[in-house]
Coordinates of C-alpha atoms in Angstrom, one line a residue:
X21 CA 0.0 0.0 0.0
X22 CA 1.5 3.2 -1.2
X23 CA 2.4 6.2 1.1
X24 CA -0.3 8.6 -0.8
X25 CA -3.4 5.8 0.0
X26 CA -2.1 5.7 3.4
X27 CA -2.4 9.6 3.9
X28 CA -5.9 10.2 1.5
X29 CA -7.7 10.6 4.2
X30 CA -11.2 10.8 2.4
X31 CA -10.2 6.2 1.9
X32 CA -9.8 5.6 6.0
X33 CA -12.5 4.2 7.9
X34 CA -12.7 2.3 11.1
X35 CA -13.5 -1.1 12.4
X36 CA -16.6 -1.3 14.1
X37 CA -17.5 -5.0 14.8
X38 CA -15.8 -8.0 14.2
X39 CA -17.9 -11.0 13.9
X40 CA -15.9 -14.4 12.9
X41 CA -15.3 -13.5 8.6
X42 CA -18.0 -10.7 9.2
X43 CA -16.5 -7.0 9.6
X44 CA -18.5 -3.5 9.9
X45 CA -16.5 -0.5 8.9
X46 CA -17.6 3.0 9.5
X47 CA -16.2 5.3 6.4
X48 CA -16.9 8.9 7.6
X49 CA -16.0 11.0 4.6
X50 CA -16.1 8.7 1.0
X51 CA -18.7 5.4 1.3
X52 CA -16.6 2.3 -0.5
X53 CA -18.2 1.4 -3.7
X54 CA -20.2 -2.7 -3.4
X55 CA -17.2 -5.2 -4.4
X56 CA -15.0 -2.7 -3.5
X57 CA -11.2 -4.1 -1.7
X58 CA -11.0 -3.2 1.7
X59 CA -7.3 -3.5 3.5
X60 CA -6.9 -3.7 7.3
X61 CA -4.8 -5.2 9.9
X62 CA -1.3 -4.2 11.0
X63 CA 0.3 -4.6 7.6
X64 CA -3.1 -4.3 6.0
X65 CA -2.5 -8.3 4.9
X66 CA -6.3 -8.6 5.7
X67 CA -8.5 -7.9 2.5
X68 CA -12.4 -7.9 3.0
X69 CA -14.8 -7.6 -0.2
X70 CA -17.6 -5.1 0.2
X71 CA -20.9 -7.4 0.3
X72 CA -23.7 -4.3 1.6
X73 CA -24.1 -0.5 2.3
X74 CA -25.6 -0.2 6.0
X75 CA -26.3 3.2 5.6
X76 CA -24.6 6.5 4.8
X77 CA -21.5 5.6 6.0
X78 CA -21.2 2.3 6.5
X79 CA -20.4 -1.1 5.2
X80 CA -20.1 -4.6 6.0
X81 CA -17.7 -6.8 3.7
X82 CA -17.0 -10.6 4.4
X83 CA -12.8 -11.2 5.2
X84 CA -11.0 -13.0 2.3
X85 CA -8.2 -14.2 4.6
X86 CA -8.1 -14.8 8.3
X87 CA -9.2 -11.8 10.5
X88 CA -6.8 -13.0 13.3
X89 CA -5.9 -9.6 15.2
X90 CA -8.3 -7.3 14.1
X91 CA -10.5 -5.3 16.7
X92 CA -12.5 -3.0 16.7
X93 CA -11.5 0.4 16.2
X94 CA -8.5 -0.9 13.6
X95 CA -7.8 1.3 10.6
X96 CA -9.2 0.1 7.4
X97 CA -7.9 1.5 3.8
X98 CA -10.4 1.4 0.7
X99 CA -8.3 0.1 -2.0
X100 CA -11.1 2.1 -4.6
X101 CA -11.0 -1.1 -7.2
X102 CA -12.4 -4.5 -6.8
X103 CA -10.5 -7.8 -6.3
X104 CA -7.7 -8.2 -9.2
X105 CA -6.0 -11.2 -10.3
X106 CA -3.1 -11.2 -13.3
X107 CA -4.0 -12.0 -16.8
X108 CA -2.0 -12.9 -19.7
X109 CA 0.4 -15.7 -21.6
X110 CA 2.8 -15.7 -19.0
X111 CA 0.3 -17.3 -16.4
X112 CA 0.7 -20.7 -18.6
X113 CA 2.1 -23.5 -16.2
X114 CA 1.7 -21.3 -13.0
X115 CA -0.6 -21.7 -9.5
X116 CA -2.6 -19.1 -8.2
X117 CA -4.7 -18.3 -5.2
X118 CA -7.8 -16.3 -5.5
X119 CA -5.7 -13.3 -5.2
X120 CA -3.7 -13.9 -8.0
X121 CA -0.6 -14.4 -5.5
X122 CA 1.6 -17.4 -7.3
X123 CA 1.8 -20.4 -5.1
X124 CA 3.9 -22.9 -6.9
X125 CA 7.1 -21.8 -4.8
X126 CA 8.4 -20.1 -8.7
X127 CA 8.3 -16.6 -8.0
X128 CA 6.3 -13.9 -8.8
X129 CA 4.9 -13.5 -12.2
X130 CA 5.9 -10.4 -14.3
X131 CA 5.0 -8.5 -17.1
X132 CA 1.1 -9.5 -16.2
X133 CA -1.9 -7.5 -16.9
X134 CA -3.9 -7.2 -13.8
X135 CA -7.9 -7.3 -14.2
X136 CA -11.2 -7.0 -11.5
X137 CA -12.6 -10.6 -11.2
X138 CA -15.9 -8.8 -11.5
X139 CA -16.7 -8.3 -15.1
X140 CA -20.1 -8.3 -16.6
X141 CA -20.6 -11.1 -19.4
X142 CA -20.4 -10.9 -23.1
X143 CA -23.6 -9.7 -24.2
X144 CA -26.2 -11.5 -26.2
X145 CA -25.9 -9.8 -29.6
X146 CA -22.0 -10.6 -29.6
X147 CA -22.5 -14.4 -28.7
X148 CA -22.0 -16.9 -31.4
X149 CA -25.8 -18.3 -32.1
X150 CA -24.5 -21.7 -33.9
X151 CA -24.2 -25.0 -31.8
X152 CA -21.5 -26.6 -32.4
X153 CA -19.9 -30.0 -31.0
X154 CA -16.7 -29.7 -29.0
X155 CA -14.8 -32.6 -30.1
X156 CA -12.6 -34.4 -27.2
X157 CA -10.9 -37.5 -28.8
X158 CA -12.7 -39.6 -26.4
X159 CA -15.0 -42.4 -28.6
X160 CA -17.7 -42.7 -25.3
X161 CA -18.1 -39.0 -25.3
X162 CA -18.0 -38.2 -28.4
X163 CA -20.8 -40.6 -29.9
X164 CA -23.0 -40.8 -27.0
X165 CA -22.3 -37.6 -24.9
X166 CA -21.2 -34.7 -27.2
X167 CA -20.0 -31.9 -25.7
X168 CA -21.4 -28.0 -26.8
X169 CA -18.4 -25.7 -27.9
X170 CA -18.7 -22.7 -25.5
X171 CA -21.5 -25.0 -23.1
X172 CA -21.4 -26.7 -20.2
X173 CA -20.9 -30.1 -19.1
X174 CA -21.2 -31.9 -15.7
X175 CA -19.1 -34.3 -14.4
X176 CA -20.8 -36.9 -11.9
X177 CA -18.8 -39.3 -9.9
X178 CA -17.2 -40.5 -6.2
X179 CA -13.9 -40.9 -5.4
X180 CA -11.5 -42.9 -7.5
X181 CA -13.4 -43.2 -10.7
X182 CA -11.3 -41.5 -13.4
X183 CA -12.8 -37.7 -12.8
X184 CA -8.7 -36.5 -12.9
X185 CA -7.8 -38.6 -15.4
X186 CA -11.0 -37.6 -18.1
X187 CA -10.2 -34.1 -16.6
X188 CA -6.3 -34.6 -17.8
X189 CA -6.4 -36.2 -21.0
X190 CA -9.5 -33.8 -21.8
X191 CA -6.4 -31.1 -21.3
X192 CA -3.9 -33.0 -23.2
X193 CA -6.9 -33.1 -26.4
X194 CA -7.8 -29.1 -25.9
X195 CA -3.8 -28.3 -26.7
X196 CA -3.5 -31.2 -29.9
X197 CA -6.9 -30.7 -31.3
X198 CA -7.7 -27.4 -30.6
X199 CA -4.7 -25.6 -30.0
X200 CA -6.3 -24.0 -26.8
X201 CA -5.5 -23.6 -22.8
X202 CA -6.9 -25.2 -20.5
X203 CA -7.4 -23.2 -16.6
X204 CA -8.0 -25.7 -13.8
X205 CA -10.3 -24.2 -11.4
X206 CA -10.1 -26.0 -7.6
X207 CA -13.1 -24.6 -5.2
X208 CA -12.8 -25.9 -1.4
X209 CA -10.2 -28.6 -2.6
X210 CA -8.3 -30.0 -0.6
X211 CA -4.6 -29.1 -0.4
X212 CA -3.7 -32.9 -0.7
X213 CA -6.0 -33.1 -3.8
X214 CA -4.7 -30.1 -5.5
X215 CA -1.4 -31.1 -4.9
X216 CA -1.4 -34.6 -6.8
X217 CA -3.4 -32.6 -9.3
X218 CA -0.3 -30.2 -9.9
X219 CA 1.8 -33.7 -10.3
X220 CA 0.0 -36.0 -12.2
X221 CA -0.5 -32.9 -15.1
X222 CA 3.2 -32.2 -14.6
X223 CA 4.1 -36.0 -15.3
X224 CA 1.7 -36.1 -18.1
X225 CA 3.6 -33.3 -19.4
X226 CA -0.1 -30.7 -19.9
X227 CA 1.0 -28.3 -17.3
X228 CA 3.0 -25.6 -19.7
X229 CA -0.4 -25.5 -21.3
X230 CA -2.5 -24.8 -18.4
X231 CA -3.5 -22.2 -15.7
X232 CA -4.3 -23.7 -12.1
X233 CA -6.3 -21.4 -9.7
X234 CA -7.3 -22.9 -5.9
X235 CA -9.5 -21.6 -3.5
X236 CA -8.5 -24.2 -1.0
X237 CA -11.0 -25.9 1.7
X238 CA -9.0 -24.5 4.8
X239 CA -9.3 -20.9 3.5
X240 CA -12.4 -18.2 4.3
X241 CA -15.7 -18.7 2.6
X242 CA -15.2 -15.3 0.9
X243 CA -12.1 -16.7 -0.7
X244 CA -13.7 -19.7 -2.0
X245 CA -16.7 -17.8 -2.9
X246 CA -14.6 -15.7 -5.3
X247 CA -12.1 -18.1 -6.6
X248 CA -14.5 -19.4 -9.4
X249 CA -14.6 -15.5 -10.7
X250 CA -10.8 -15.4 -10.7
X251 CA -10.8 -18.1 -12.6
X252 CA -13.1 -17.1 -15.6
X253 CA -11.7 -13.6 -15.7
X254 CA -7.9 -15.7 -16.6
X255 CA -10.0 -17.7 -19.1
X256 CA -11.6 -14.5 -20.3
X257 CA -8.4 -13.0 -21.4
X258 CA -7.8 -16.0 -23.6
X259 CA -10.8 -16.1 -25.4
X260 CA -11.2 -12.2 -26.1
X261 CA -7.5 -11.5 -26.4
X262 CA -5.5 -14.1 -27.7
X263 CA -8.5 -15.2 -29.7
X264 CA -8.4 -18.8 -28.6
X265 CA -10.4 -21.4 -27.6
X266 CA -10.1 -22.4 -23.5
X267 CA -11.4 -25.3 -21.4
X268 CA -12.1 -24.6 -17.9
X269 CA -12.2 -27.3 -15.6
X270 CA -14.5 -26.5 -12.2
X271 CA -13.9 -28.6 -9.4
X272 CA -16.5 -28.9 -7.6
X273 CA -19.0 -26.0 -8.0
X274 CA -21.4 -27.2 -5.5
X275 CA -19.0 -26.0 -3.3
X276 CA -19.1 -22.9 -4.8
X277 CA -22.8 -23.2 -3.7
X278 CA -21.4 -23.6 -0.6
X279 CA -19.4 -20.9 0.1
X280 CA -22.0 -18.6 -0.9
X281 CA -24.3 -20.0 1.7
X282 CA -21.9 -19.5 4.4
X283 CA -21.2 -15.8 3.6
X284 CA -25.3 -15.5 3.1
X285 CA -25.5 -17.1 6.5
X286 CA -22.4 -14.8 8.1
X287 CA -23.9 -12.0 6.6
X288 CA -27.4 -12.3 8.4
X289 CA -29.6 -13.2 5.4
X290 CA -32.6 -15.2 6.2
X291 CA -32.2 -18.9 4.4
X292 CA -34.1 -20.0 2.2
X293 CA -34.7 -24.0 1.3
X294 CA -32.8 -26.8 3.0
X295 CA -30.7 -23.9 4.6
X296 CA -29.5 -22.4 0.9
X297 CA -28.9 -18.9 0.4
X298 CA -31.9 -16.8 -1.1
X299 CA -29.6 -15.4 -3.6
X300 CA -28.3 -19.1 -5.0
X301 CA -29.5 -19.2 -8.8
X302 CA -28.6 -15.3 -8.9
X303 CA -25.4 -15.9 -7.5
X304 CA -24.7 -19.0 -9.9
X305 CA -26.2 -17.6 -12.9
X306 CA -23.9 -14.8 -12.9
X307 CA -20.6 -17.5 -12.8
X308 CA -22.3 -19.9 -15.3
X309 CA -23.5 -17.0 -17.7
X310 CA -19.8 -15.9 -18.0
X311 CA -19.1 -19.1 -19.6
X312 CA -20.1 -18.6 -23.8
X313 CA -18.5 -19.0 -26.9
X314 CA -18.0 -15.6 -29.2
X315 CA -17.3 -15.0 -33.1
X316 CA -13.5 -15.4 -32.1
X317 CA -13.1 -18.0 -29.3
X318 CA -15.0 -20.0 -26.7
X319 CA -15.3 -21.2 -22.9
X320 CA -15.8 -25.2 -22.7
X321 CA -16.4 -25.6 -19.2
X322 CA -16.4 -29.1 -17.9
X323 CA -17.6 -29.1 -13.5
X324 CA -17.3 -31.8 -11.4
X325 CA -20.8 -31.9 -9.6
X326 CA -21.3 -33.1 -6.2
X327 CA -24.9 -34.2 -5.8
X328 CA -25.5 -34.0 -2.1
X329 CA -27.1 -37.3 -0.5
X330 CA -27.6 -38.3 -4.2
X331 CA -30.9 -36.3 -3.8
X332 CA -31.3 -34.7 -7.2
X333 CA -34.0 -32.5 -6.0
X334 CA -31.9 -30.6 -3.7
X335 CA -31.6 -26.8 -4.8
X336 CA -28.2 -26.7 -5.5
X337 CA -28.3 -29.7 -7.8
X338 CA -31.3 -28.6 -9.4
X339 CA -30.0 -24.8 -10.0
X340 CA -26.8 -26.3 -11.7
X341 CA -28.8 -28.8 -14.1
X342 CA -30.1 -25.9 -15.4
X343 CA -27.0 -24.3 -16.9
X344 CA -25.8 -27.9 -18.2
X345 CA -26.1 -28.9 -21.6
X346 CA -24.3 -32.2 -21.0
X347 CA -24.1 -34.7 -17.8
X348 CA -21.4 -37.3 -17.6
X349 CA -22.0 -40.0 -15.4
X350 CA -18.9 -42.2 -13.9
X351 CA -19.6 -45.5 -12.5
X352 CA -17.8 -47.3 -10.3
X353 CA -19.0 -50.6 -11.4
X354 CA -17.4 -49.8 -15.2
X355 CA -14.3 -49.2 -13.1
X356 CA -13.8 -52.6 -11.4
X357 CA -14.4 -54.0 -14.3
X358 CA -11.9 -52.6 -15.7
X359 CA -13.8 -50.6 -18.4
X360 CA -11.9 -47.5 -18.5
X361 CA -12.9 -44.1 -19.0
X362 CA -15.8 -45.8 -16.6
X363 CA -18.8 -43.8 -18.0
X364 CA -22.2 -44.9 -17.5
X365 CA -23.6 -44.8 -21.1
X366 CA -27.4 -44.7 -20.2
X367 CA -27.0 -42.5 -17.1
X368 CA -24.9 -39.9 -19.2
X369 CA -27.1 -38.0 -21.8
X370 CA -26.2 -34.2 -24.2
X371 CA -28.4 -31.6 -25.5
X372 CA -26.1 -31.5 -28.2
X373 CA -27.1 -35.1 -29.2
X374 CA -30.1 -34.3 -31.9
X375 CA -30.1 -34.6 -35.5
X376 CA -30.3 -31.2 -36.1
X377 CA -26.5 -30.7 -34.5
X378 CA -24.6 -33.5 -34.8
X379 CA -26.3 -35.0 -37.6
X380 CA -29.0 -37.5 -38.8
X381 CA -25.8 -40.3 -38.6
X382 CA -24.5 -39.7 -35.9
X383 CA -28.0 -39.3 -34.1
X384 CA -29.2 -43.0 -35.3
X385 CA -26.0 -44.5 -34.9
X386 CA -25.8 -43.6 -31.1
X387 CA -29.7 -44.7 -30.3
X388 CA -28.9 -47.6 -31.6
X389 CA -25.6 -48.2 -29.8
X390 CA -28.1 -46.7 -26.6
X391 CA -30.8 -49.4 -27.4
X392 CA -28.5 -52.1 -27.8
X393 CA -27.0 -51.5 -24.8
X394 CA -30.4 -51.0 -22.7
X395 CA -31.4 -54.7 -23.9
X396 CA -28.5 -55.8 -22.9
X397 CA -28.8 -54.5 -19.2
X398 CA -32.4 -55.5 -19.4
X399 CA -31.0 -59.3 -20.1
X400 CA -28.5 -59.5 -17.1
X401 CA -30.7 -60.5 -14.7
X402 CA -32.2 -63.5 -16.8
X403 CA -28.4 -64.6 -18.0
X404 CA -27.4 -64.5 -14.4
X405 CA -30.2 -66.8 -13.4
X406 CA -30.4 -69.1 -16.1
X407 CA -27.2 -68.5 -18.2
X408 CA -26.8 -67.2 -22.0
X409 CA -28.2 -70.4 -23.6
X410 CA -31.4 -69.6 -22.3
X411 CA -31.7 -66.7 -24.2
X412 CA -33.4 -66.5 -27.9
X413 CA -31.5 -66.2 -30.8
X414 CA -31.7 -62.1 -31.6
X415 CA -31.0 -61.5 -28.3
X416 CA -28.0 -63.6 -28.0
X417 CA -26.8 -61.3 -30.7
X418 CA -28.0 -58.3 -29.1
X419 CA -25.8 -59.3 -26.1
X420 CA -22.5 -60.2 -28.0
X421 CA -23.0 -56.9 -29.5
X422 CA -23.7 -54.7 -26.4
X423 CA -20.1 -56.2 -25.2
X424 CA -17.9 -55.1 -28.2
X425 CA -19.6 -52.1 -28.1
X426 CA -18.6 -51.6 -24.4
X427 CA -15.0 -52.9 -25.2
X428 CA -14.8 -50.6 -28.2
X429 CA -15.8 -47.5 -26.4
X430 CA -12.6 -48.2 -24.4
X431 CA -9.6 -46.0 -24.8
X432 CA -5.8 -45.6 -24.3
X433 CA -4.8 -42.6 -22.5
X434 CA -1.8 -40.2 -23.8
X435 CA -2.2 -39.4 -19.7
X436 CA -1.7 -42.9 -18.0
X437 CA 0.8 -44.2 -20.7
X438 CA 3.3 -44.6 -17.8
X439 CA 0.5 -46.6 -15.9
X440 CA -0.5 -48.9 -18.3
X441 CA 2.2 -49.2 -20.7
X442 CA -0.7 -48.6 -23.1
X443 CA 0.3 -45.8 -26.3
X444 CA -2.8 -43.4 -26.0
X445 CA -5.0 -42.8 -28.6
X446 CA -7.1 -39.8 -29.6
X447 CA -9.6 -40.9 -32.1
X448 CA -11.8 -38.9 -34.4
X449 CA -15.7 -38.6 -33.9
X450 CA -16.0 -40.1 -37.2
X451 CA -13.8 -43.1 -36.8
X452 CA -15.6 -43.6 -33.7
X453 CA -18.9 -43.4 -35.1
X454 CA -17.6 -45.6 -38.1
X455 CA -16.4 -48.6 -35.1
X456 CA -19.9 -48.5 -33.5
X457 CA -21.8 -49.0 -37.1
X458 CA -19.4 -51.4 -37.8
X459 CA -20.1 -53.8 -34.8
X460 CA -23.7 -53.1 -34.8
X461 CA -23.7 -54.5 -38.3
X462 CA -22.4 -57.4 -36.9
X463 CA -19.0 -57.0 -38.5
X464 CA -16.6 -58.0 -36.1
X465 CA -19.1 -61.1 -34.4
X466 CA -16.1 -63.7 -35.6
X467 CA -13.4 -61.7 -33.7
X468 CA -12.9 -62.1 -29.6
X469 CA -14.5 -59.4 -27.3
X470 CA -10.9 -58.5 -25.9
X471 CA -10.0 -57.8 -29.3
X472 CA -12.1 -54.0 -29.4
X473 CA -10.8 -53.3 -25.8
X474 CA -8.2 -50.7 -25.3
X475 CA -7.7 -49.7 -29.0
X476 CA -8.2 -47.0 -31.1
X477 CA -10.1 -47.1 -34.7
X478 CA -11.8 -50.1 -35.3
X479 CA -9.1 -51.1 -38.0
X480 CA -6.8 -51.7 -35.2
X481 CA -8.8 -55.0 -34.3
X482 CA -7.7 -56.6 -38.2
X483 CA -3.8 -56.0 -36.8
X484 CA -4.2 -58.0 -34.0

């Protein structure tokens, strides 16, 4: 803080409560603008955001570190702009905190534009109108869950399923097939998660390309609360800059929801359902809006979503449906058996997957796979009672298909080449389309089952 803000006296107020992340501040002269940065404590290290006006002259902002030390009386400083992070190429390969402080241990970052995190998004008449698929290199998603270029797409899954490794090798596709960047967005992680994060991207060799930003689980509310608009103002930069396209990987924005229910709370706001903030879909429509695709570049966002209880009712799951245009579903019974990226086919469903977008073949090709593959559950039950003979002649065939088609939609990945020893393989939408017609045209019924698993194209099976 420089010498002049110190001594403008019209920018000094006073503490006048503390209460936990809560503080009050009395500004006699100049009343702090809403978002506004406020600075107090002994070396003002404390920043507090400006939530409400209490009246003429005063204010009460939520803390965005630690208010350890400050009482009341205690000078406070208005900063007169909003919470900044750094912007620019030279954030590529970096970590940041939600104050754009590096935390990688590698130095400060220079030569960087600095921007507010609050920014007002692109407005409708400069929004590209056309849908268009975002293409992975990941057969399962590609053919039954297409992603929208600019969209949204949810992530659903426990622990241990693959959500890091689809969110990796989704990063190592954005930089071969899209020449884009990827920004990693962690929101009440924890410090043990985000730091096998940073070393598995680093071993997988997609870190020069990215931009990681962690509002971690130990810190304040109002720093997690904010951590997802530091994020998209980096991402921002990127798309209306350097004219590129950017993936931005949220994880997990329900506790984004979170944090905004415990400022609400801390901030005296009566609660609305279940204990939610009243202000929930305002406050997550104005992250998720953000998130759009213009003439020259687009925001792919892919968020991990925690579905609390696994009721799907509940109003933060419910608000966040709204904004997706694609849920991905992992299941941890594809996992033990060893059907890897573990998606749950039928659970998992796109927007994006009608005619109209992705085309009357690729529409027919993946109801079919979809039907094939529903029999097929449909028939467990009576082959694990009574075995496969028992079962009529078409729908024997139904089942032998439903298996290569599950083995097929198995993939290699560039990211756990060191793990499995596997070369990994990103495959075009239309070679992937091309496998699935193939086998449901019963073109591959001579071949073995473990023939289709873990390759690429469909060609590959012919080499083995």
């Amino acid at each position: 803080m420089s010498e002049q803000e110190n001594t403008d006296l019209s920018s000094q107020g006073t503490v006048v409560s503390v209460r936990g992340s809560v503080i009050d501040a009395h500004f006699p002269r100049r009343l702090p603008f809403l978002h506004s940065l406020l600075k107090a404590g002994e070396d003002l290290e404390i920043a507090i955001e400006v939530q409400i006006h209490l009246n003429s002259e005063m204010v009460r902002g939520v803390a965005l570190r630690p208010t350890r030390g400050l009482a009341r009386g205690s000078l406070v400083i208005d900063t007169g702009q909003s919470l900044m992070v750094p912007v620019g190429p030279h954030l590529l390969g970096r970590v940041f905190n939600v104050f754009g402080e590096t935390i990688d241990r590698k130095g400060e970052v220079k030569e960087a534009e600095w921007r507010s995190i609050h920014r007002e998004p692109v407005p409708i008449n400069q929004r590209a109108t056309t849908s268009e698929i975002f293409e992975t290199g990941i057969k399962a998603i590609d053919v039954l869950v297409p992603l929208e270029r600019g969209g949204k797409a949810g992530l659903f899954g426990g622990a241990g399923v693959g959500k890091t490794v689809i969110i990796t090798e989704m990063i190592h596709n954005m930089v071969g097939r899209h020449e884009g960047t990827s920004i990693f967005c962690g929101i009440g992680e924890r410090c043990r998660e985000g730091e096998e994060l940073y070393r598995d991207m680093k071993e997988a060799g997609v870190l020069d390309n990215t931009v990681m930003v962690f509002g971690q689980m130990n810190e304040p509310p109002g720093a997690r609360f904010r951590v997802g608009h530091a994020a998209l103002t980096m991402a921002e930069y990127f798309r209306d800059n350097v004219k590129r396209d950017v993936l931005l990987l949220i994880d997990n924005i329900f506790r984004f929801i979170q944090a905004g229910a415990e400022v609400s709370g801390l901030m005296g706001q009566i609660p609305s359902r279940l204990g939610y903030q009243p202000t929930l879909g305002t406050e997550l429509a104005e992250l998720e809006e953000r998130i759009c695709n213009t003439a020259t570049g687009a925001i792919t966002s892919i968020q991990a979503v925690y579905v609390p209880a696994d009721d799907f009712t509940d109003p933060a799951a419910v608000h966040t449906f709204a904004h997706l245009s694609a849920s991905i579903v992992l299941s941890r019974k594809r996992a033990s058996e060893g059907i890897y990226p573990a998606i749950d086919l039928l659970q998992s469903t796109s927007k994006m997957l009608t005619p109209v977008i992705a085309g009357e073949r690729h529409y027919r090709v993946a109801q079919e796979v979809r039907r094939t593959l529903a029999t097929y559950e449909e028939l467990k039950d009576i082959i694990a009672m009574l075995g496969l003979e028992e079962l009529s002649q078409e729908d024997r065939r139904i089942v032998y298909r439903a298996r290569r088609l599950e083995r097929f939609l198995t993939q290699p990945f560039f990211t756990t080449e060191q793990f499995t020893g596997l070369a990994g393989k990103m495959v075009d939408p239309k070679d992937a389309l091309e496998g699935c017609e193939r086998i449901l045209n019963d073109e591959f019924s001579d071949y073995p089952e473990k023939s289709l698993y873990m390759i690429g194209k469909v060609d590959e099976v012919k080499k083995l």
